[in-house]
XYZ file of C-alpha atoms in Angstrom:
173
model
C -7.681 -5.734 -10.343
C -7.321 -9.100 -8.091
C -3.773 -9.074 -6.811
C -1.371 -6.836 -5.017
C 1.992 -6.831 -4.328
C 2.382 -4.555 -1.342
C 4.612 -4.196 2.043
C 3.127 -4.535 5.557
C 4.259 -2.572 8.545
C 5.572 -3.269 12.911
C 3.491 -2.775 14.949
C 4.711 1.034 15.798
C 4.260 2.167 12.233
C 0.459 -0.174 12.206
C -1.071 1.415 15.089
C 0.218 4.806 13.859
C -2.052 4.883 10.461
C -4.788 3.067 12.693
C -4.547 6.292 15.245
C -4.552 8.161 11.628
C -7.856 5.718 10.395
C -9.314 6.358 13.915
C -9.396 10.485 13.720
C -10.728 10.369 9.942
C -13.628 8.119 11.539
C -14.433 11.289 14.197
C -13.971 12.748 11.622
C -17.336 12.072 9.724
C -14.933 10.147 7.105
C -14.689 6.362 6.619
C -10.993 5.245 7.017
C -10.512 1.684 5.728
C -10.286 0.957 9.225
C -13.661 -0.359 8.229
C -13.202 -1.905 4.899
C -15.976 -3.990 3.128
C -12.878 -6.534 2.756
C -12.925 -7.509 6.365
C -9.840 -6.503 8.826
C -7.528 -4.045 6.152
C -4.064 -3.731 7.212
C -2.114 -0.403 6.724
C -0.032 -1.095 3.048
C 1.808 0.095 0.374
C 1.119 -1.281 -2.380
C 4.110 -2.067 -5.358
C 2.685 -3.204 -8.144
C -1.369 -4.833 -9.494
C -2.753 -7.224 -12.149
C -5.330 -9.056 -12.658
C -3.598 -12.194 -12.147
C -0.180 -13.296 -10.735
C 0.951 -17.169 -11.010
C 1.586 -18.826 -8.968
C 5.353 -19.362 -10.862
C 6.235 -15.659 -10.835
C 4.787 -14.971 -7.298
C 7.787 -18.403 -6.971
C 9.934 -16.611 -8.241
C 9.655 -12.921 -6.512
C 9.877 -14.852 -4.038
C 13.278 -15.394 -4.770
C 14.536 -12.969 -6.084
C 13.188 -10.891 -2.652
C 15.245 -13.495 -0.978
C 18.061 -11.560 -1.867
C 17.245 -7.926 -1.354
C 16.742 -5.762 2.056
C 13.318 -3.622 2.234
C 14.807 -0.411 3.134
C 12.117 1.744 5.339
C 9.282 3.999 4.671
C 9.160 6.708 5.560
C 5.093 8.998 5.777
C 4.883 11.470 5.625
C 3.298 13.196 2.870
C -0.600 14.429 3.806
C -2.607 14.017 -0.207
C -5.329 13.253 -1.953
C -5.957 11.169 -5.372
C -8.294 13.062 -6.964
C -10.584 11.048 -9.398
C -13.806 8.722 -9.198
C -12.209 7.113 -6.711
C -11.190 10.215 -4.265
C -8.198 8.520 -2.032
C -6.501 10.816 0.758
C -3.250 8.551 1.459
C -0.286 9.382 3.355
C 3.151 9.023 0.419
C 6.297 7.531 1.334
C 9.166 9.960 0.694
C 10.835 8.200 -2.134
C 15.054 7.743 -1.816
C 16.572 5.174 -4.910
C 16.785 1.990 -2.129
C 12.829 1.970 -2.408
C 12.757 2.537 -6.184
C 15.161 0.318 -6.354
C 12.976 -2.535 -4.497
C 10.496 -2.438 -7.076
C 12.092 -1.833 -10.418
C 13.889 -5.865 -8.898
C 9.378 -6.242 -8.105
C 8.699 -5.032 -11.402
C 11.248 -6.605 -13.263
C 9.950 -10.529 -11.431
C 6.743 -8.869 -12.907
C 6.523 -7.822 -16.545
C 5.856 -10.232 -18.968
C 4.577 -12.922 -16.574
C 1.726 -11.903 -15.339
C -1.699 -10.648 -16.768
C -3.305 -7.756 -17.469
C -1.140 -5.349 -14.918
C -1.779 -1.963 -13.582
C -0.125 0.916 -15.452
C -0.626 2.941 -11.807
C 2.164 0.219 -9.989
C 4.338 -0.287 -12.874
C 7.833 1.957 -12.305
C 8.061 5.627 -13.442
C 4.133 6.055 -13.119
C 4.276 4.879 -9.783
C 3.803 7.799 -5.964
C 4.342 5.068 -2.800
C 1.238 5.632 -0.185
C -0.616 4.177 1.346
C -4.321 4.444 1.442
C -6.398 6.432 4.705
C -9.723 6.767 2.411
C -10.358 5.821 -0.643
C -14.005 6.297 -3.138
C -15.103 9.622 -0.793
C -17.816 12.377 -1.957
C -14.888 15.589 -3.259
C -15.734 17.681 0.424
C -14.824 14.247 2.850
C -11.541 14.506 1.145
C -11.372 18.092 2.292
C -12.943 17.824 4.964
C -10.434 15.009 5.782
C -7.064 16.990 5.002
C -7.766 19.430 7.777
C -8.836 16.096 10.325
C -5.874 14.898 9.896
C -2.841 18.229 8.773
C -0.002 17.816 9.744
C 0.609 14.843 10.508
C 3.666 13.774 11.676
C 5.573 11.977 9.865
C 5.842 7.864 10.817
C 8.904 5.630 10.058
C 7.282 1.886 8.740
C 10.000 -0.991 8.915
C 8.336 -3.656 6.477
C 7.630 -6.457 8.279
C 6.380 -8.680 5.696
C 5.760 -8.314 1.829
C 2.764 -10.670 0.390
C 0.842 -10.735 -2.342
C -3.380 -10.322 -1.337
C -5.773 -10.899 -3.013
C -8.332 -8.284 -3.831
C -11.608 -10.315 -4.450
C -10.970 -13.054 -1.220
C -8.756 -10.197 0.460
C -6.624 -13.216 1.195
C -3.077 -12.660 1.869
C -0.211 -14.993 1.167
C 3.395 -13.990 3.158
C 6.074 -14.181 0.480
C 8.645 -12.936 2.688
């Protein structure tokens, strides 16, 4: 993957997620606070592809002008156990959130290179990653360090295209 469409949070929600990252680090579980691409900001990814061309970014920017993006309620502590084990804080899914997600994908459909199936409508699990690429036992330790988690209301501060190779962020809303 090289490009993602992601939403970034208001300062209060970002601080709350960063506090969870500190708790993970204190428990010996590496959080995204020390991500190799530099300063990693808490986010929820809506789409991912090998490339999102300039023309498609412009179309997406136009579409986002007409959409009201709802607040995200991050409250479901969970995991995606796989080769890149992930501990995440899942967002509560409602009709508004799914409508925005679908609108983003309507713009991207047929216009991006190698879309990633994991983020497509029907497959997407909206979440904020807390750690990834850790050993199985670290998932368990991380879960224990954070459970129970207080719900975080995250207002969407902006939407951006993120280049996952360079960490460049282009704000589109």
